[in-house]
Short mmCIF file of N, CA and C in Angstrom, two decimals:
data_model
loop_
_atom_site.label_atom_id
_atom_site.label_comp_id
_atom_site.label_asym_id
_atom_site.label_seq_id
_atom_site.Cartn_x
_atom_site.Cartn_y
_atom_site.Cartn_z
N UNK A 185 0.82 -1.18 0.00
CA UNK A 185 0.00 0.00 0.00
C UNK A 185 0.87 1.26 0.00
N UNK A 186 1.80 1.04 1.01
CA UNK A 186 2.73 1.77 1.12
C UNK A 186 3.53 2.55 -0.71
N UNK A 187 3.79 1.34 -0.99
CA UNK A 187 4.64 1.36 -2.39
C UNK A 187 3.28 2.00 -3.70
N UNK A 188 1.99 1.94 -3.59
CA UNK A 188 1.74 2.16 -4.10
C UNK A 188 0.92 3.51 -4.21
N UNK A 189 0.79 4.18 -2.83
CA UNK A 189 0.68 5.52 -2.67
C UNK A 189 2.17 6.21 -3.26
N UNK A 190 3.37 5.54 -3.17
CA UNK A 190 4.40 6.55 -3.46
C UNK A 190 4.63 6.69 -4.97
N UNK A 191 3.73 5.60 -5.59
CA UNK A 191 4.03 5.59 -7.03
C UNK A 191 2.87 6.35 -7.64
N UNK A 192 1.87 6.58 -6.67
CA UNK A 192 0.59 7.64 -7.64
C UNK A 192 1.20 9.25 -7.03
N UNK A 193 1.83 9.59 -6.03
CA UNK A 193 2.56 10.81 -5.82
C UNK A 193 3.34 10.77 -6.75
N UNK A 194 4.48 9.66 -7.24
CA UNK A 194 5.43 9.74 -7.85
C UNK A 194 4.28 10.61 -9.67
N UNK A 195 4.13 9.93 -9.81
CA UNK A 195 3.04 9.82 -11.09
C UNK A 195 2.53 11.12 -11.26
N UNK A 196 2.13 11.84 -9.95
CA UNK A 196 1.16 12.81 -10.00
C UNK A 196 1.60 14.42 -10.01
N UNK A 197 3.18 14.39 -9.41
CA UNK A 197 3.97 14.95 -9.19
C UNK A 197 4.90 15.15 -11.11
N UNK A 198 5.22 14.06 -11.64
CA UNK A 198 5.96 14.00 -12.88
C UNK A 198 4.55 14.33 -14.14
N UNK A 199 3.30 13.95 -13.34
CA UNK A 199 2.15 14.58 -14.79
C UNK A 199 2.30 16.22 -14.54
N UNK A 200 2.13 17.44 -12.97
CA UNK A 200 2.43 18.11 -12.91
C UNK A 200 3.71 18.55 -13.38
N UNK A 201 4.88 18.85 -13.65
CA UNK A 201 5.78 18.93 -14.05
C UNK A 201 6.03 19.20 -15.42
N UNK A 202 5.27 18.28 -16.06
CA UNK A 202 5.09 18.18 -17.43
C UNK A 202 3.88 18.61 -18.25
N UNK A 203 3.08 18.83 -17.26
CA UNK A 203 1.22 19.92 -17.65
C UNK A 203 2.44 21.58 -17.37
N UNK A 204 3.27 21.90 -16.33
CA UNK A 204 3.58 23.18 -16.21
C UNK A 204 4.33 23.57 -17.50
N UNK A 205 5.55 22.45 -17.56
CA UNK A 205 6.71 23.05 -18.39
C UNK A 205 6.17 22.85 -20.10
N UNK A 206 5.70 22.21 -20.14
CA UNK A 206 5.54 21.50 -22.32
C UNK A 206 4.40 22.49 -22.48
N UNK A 207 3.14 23.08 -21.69
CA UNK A 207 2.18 24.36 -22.20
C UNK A 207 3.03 25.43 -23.08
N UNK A 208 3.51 26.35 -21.74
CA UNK A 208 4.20 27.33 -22.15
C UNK A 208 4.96 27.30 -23.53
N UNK A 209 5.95 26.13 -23.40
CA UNK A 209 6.82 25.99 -24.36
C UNK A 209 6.43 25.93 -25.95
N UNK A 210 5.11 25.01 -25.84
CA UNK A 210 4.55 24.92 -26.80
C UNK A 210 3.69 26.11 -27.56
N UNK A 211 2.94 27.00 -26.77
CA UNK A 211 2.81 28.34 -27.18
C UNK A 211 3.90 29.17 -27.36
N UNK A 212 4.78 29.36 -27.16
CA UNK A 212 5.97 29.91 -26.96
C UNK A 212 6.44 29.86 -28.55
N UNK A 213 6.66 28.56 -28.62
CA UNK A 213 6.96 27.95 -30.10
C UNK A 213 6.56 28.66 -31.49
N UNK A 214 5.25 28.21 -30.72
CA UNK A 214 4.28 28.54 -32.11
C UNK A 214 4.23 29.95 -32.32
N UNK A 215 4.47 31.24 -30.88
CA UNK A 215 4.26 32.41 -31.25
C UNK A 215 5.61 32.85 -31.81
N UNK A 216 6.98 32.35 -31.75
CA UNK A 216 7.85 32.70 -31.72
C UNK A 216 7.77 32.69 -33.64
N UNK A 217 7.28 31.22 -34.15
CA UNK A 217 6.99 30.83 -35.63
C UNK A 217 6.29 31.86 -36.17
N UNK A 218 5.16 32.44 -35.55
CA UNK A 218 4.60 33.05 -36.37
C UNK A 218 5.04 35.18 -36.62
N UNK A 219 6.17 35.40 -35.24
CA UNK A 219 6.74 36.39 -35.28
C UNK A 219 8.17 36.61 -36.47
N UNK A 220 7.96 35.30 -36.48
CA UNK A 220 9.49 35.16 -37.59
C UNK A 220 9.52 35.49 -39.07
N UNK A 221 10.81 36.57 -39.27
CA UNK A 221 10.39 37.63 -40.21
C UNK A 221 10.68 37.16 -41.47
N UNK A 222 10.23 36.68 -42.41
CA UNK A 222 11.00 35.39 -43.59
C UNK A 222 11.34 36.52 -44.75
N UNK A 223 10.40 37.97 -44.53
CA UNK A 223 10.56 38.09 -45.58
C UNK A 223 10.46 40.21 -45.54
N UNK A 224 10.84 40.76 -46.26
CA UNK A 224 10.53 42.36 -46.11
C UNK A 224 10.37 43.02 -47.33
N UNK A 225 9.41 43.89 -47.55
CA UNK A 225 8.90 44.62 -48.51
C UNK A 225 8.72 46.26 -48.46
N UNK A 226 8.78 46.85 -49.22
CA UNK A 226 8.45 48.73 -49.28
C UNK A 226 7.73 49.32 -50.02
N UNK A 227 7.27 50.25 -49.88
CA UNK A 227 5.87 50.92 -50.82
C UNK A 227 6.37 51.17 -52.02
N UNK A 228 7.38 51.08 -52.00
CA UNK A 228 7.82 51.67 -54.11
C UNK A 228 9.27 50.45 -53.68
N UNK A 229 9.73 50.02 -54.97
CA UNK A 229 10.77 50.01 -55.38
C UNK A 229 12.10 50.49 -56.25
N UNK A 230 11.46 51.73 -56.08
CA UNK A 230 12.56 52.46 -56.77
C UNK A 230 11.64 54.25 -57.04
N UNK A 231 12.35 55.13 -56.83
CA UNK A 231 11.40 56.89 -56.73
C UNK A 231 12.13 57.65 -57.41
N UNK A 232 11.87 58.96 -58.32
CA UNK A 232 12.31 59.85 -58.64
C UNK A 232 12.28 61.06 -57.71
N UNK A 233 12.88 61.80 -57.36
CA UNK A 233 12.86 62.76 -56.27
C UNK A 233 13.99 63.79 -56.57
N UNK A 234 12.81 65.45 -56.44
CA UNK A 234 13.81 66.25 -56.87
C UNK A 234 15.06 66.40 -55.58
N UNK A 235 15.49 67.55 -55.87
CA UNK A 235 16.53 68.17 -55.04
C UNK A 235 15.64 68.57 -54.24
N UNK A 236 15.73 68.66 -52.83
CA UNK A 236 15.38 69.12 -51.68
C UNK A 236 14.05 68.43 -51.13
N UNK A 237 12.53 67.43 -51.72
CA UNK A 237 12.06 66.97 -51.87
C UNK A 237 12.56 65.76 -50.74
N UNK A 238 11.35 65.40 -50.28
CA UNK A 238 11.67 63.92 -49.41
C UNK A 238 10.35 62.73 -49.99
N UNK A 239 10.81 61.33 -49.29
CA UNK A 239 9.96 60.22 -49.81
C UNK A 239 10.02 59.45 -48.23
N UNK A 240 8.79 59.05 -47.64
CA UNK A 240 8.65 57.97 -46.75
C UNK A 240 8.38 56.65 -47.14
N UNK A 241 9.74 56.14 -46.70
CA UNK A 241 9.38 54.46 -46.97
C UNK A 241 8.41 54.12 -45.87
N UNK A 242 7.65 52.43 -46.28
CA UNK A 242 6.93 52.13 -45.56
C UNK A 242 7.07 50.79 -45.49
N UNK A 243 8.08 50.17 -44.80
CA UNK A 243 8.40 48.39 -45.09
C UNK A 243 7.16 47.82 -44.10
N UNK A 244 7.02 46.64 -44.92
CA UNK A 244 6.28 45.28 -44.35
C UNK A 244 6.87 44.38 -43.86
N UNK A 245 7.19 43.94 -42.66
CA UNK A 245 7.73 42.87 -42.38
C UNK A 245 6.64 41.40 -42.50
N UNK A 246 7.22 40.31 -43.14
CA UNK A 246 5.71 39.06 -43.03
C UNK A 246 6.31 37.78 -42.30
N UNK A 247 5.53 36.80 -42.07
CA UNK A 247 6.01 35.50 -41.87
C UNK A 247 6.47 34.48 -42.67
N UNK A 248 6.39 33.22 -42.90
CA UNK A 248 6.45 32.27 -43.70
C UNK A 248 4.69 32.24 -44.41
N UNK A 249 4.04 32.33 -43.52
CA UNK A 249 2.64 32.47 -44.21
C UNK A 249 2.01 33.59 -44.76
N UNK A 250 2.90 34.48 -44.85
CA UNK A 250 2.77 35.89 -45.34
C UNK A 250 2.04 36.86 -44.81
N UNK A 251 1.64 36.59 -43.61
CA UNK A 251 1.00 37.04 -42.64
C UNK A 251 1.91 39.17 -42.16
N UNK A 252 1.47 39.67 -41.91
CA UNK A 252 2.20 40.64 -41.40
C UNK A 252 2.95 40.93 -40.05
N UNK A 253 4.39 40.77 -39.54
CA UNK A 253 4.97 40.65 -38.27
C UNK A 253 5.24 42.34 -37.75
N UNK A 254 3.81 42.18 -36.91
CA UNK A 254 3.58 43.88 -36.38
C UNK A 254 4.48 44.55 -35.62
N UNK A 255 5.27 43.59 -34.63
CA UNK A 255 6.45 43.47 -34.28
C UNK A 255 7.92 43.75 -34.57
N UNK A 256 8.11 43.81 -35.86
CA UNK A 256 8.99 44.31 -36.65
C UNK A 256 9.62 45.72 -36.06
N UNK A 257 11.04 45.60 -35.85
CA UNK A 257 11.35 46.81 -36.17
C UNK A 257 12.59 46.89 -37.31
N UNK A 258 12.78 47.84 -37.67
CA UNK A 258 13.76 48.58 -39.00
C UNK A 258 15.08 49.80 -38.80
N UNK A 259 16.06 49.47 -39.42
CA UNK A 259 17.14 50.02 -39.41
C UNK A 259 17.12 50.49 -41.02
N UNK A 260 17.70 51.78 -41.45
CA UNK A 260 17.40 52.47 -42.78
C UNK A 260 18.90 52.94 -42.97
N UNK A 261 19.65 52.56 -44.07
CA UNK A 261 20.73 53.05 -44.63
C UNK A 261 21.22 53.51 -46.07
N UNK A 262 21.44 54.23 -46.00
CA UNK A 262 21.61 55.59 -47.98
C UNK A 262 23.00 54.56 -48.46
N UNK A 263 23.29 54.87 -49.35
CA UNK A 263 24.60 53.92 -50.42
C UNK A 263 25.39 55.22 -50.39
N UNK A 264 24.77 55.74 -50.35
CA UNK A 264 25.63 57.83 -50.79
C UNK A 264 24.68 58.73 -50.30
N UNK A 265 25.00 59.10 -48.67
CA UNK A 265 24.47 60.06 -48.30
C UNK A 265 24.60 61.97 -49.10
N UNK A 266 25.65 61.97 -49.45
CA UNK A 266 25.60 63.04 -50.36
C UNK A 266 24.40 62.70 -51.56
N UNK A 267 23.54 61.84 -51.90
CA UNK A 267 22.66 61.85 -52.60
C UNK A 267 21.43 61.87 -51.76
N UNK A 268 21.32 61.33 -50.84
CA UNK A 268 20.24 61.55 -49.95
C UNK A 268 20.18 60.76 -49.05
N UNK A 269 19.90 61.14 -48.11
CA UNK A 269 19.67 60.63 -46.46
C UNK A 269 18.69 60.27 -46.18
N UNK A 270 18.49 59.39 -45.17
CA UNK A 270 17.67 58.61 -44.67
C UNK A 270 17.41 58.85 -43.21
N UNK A 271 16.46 59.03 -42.48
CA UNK A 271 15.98 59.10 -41.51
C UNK A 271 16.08 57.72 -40.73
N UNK A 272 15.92 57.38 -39.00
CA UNK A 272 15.70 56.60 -38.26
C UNK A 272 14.32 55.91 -38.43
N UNK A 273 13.28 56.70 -38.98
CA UNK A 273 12.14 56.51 -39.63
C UNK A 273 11.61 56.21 -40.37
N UNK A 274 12.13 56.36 -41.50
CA UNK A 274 12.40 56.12 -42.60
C UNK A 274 12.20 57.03 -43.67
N UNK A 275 12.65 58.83 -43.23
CA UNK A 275 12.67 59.78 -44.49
C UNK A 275 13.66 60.04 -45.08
N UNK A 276 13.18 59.66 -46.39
CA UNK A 276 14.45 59.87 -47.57
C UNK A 276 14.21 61.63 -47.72
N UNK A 277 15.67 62.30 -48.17
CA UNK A 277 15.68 63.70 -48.16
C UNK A 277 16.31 63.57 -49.52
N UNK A 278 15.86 64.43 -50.80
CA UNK A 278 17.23 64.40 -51.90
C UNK A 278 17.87 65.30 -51.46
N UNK A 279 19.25 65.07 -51.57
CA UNK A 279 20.54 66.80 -50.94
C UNK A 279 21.23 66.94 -52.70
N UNK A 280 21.08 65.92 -54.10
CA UNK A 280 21.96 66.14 -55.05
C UNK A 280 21.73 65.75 -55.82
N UNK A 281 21.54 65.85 -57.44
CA UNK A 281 21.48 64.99 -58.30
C UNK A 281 22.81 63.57 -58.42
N UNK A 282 21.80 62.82 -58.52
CA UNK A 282 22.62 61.26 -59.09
C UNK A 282 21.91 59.93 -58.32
N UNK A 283 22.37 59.24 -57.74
CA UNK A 283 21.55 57.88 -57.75
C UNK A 283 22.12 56.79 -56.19
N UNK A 284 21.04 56.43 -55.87
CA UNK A 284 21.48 55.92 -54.09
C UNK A 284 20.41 54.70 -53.90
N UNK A 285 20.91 53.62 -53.49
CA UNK A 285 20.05 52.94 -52.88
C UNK A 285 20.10 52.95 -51.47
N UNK A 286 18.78 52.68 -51.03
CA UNK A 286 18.26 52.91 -49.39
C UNK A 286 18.48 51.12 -49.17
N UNK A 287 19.12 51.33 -47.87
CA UNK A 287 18.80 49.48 -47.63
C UNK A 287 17.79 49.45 -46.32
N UNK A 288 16.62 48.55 -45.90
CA UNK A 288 15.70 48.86 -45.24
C UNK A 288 16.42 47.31 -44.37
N UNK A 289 16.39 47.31 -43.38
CA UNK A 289 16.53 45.53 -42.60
C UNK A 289 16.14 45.53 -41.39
N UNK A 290 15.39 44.43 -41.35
CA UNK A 290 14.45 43.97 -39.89
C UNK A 290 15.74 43.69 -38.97
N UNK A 291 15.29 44.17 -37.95
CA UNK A 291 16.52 44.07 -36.88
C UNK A 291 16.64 42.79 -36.55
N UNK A 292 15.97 41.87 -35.91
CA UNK A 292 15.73 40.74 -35.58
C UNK A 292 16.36 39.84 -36.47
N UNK A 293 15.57 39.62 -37.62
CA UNK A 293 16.07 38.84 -38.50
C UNK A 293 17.08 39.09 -39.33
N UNK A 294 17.34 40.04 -39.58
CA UNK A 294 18.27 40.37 -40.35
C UNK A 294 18.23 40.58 -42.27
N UNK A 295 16.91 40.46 -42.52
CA UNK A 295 16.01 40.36 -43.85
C UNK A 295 16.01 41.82 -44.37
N UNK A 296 15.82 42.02 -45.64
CA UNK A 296 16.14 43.27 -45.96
C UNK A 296 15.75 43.56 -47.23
N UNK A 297 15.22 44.79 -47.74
CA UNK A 297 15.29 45.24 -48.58
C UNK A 297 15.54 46.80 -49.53
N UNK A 298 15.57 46.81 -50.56
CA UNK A 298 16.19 48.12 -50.89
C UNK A 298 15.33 49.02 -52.25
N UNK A 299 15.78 50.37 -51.72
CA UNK A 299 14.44 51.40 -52.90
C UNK A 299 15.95 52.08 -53.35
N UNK A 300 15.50 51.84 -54.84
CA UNK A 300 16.46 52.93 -55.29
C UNK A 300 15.85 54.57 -55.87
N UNK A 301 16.69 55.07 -55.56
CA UNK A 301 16.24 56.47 -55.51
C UNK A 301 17.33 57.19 -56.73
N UNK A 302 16.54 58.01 -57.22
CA UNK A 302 17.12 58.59 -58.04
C UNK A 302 16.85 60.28 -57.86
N UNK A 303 18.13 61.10 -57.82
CA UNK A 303 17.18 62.50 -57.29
C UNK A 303 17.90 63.06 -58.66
N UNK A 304 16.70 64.13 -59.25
CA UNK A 304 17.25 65.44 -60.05
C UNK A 304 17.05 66.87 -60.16
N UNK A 305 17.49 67.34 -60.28
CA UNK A 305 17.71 68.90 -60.07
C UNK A 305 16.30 69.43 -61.21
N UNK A 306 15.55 70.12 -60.13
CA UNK A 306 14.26 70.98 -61.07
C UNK A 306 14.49 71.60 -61.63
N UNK A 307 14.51 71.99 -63.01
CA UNK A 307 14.92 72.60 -63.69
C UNK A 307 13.46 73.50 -64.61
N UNK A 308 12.89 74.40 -65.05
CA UNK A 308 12.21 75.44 -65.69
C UNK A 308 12.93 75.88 -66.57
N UNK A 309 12.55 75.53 -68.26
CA UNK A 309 13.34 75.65 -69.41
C UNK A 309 11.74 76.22 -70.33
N UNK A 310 12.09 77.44 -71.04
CA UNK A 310 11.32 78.02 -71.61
C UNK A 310 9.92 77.91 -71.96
N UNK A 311 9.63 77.96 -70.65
CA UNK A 311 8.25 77.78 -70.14
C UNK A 311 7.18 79.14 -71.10
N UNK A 312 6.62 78.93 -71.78
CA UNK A 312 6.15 79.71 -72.65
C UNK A 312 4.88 80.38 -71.62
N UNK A 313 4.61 82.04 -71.67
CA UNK A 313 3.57 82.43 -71.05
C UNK A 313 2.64 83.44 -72.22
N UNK A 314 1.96 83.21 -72.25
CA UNK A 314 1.39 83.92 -73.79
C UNK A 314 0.16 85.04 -72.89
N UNK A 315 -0.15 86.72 -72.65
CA UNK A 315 -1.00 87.21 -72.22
C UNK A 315 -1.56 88.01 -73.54
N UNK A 316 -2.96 87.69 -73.84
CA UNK A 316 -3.66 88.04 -74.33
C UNK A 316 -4.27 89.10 -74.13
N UNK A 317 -4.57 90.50 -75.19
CA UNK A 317 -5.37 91.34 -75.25
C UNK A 317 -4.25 92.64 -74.61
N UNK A 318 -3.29 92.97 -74.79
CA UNK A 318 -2.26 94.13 -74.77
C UNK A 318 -2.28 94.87 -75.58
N UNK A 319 -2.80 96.05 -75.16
CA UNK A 319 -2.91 97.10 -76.59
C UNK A 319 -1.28 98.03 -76.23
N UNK A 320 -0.85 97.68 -77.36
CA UNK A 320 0.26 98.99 -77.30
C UNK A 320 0.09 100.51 -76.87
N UNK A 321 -1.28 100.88 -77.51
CA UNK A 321 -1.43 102.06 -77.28
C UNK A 321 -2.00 102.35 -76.23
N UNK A 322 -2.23 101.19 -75.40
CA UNK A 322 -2.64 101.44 -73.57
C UNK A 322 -1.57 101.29 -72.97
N UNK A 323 -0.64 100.40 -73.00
CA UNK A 323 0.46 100.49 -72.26
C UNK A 323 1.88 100.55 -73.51
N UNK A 324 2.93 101.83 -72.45
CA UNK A 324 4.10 101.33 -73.21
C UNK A 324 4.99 100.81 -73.05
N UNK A 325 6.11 100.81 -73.86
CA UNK A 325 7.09 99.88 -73.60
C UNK A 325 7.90 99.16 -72.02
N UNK A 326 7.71 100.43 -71.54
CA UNK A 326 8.49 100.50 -70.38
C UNK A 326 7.59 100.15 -69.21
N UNK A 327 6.19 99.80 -69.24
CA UNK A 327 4.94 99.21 -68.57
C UNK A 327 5.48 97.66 -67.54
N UNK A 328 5.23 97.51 -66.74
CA UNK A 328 5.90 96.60 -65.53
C UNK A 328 4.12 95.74 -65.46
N UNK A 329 4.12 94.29 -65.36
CA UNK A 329 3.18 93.71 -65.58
C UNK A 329 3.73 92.47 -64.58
N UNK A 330 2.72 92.39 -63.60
CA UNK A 330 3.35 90.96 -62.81
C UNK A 330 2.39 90.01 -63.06
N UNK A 331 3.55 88.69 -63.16
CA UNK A 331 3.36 87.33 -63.65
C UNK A 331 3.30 86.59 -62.37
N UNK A 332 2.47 85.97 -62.07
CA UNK A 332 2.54 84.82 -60.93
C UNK A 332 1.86 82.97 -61.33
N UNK A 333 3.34 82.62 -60.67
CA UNK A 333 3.73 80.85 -60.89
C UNK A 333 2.73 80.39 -59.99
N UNK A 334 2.30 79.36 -59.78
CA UNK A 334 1.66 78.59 -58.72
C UNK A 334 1.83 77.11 -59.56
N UNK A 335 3.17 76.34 -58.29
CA UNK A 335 2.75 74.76 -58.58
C UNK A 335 3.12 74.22 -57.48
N UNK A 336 2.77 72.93 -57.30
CA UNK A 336 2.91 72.12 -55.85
C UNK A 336 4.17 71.75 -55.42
N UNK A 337 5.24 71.96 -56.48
CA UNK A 337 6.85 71.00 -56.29
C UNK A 337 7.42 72.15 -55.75
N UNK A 338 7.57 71.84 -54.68
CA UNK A 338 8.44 72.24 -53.52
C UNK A 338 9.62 72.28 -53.46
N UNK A 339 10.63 71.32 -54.43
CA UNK A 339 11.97 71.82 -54.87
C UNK A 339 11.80 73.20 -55.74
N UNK A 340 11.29 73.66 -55.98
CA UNK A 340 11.25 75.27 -56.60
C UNK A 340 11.65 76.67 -55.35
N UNK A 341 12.56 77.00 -55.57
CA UNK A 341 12.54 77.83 -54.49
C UNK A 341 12.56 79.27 -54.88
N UNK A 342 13.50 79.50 -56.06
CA UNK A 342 13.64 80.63 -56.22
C UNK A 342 13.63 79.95 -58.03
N UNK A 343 13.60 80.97 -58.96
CA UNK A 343 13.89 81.31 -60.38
C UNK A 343 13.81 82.84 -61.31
N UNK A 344 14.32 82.58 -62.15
CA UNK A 344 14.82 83.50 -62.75
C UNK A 344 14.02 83.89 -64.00
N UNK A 345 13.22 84.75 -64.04
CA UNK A 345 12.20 84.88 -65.31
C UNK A 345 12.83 86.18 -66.22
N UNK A 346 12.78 85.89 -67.31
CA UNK A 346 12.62 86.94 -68.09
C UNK A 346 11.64 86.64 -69.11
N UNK A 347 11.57 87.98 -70.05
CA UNK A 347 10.21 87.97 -70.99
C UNK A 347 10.73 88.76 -71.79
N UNK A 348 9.95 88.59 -72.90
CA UNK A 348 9.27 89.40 -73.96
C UNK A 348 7.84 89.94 -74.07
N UNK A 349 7.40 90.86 -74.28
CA UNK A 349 6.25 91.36 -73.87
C UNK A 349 5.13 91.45 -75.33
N UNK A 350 4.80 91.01 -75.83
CA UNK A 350 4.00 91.28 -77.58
C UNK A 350 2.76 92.15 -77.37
N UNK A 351 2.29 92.17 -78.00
CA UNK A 351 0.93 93.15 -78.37
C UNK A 351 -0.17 92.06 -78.97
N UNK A 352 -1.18 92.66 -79.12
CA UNK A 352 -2.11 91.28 -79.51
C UNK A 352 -1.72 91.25 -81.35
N UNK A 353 -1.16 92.63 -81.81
CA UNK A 353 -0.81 92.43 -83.06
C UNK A 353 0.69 91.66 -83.63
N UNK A 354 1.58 91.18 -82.37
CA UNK A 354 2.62 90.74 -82.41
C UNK A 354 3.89 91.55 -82.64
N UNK A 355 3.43 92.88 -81.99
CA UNK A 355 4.67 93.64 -82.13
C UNK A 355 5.34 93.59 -80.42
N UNK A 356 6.57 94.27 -80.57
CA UNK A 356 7.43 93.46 -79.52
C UNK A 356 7.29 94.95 -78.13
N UNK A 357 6.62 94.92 -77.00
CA UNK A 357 6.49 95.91 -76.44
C UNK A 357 7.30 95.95 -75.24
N UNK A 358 8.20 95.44 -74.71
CA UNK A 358 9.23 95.21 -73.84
C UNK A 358 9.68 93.53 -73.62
N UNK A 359 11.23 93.84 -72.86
CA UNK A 359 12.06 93.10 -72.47
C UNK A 359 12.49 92.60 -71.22
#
């Protein structure tokens, strides 16, 4: 009796043991599988971007099941910071014309991927402005007429306009 109370303690004691430790482990497992980063992706693979102009990457980290690992975090590095820099965040800045790849990599895993960037200098090349209905004999030569630009690209900071001024008959009324 003796021997066989010590073998259902024995028993009951080694099923405890093994209900505490193999649960955990086994969730553990499976969450660890499904945090695991197999694979990384970014909203563009490759951007044009003027001078002074920025671009936010936006990587995906996934699983083996392609699932998304929310968990993820990211390290961001330029090929040629004199072409443009990269933020802790992930903002690309252009500082130059010419050409840089960004490398994006999950810290954890070590998975990675890359946007190539290309930046160029804005340039405004004989942008034609045609104003209609100038009578010579209302205004003359020496008449001052302001022109105003409006566009969204933000590499524009400053430029340099000149003109020719016509008449509606195509004669030439200032410079």
């Amino acid at each position: 009796m003796k021997t066989l109370k010590k073998l259902v303690s024995l028993a009951l004691v080694l099923c405890t043991i093994l209900c505490v430790f193999s649960f955990p482990a086994t969730a553990g497992a499976a969450s660890a599988k499904t945090n695991t980063v197999k694979k990384v992706t970014l909203n563009s693979k490759s951007e044009t971007i003027y001078v002074g102009n920025t671009f936010q990457i936006v990587p995906t980290a996934s699983n083996s099941k392609g699932k998304t690992v929310s968990s993820a975090q990211f390290t961001y590095k330029s090929s040629k910071t004199s072409v443009a820099t990269v933020t802790k965040k992930g903002l690309v800045t252009a500082k130059k014309a010419g050409s840089a790849k960004i490398t994006v990599t999950e810290k954890a895993s070590g998975k990675s991927a890359k946007l190539s960037v290309k930046v160029v200098k804005f340039t405004l090349k004989n942008y034609p402005v045609k104003v209609v209905g100038i009578d010579k004999n209302q205004y003359g030569a020496n008449t001052e007429f302001t022109v105003t630009f409006n566009w969204s690209d933000k590499a524009v900071k400053q430029f340099r306009f000149y003109a020719q001024v016509y008449d509606a008959f195509g004669d030439l009324l200032g410079v």
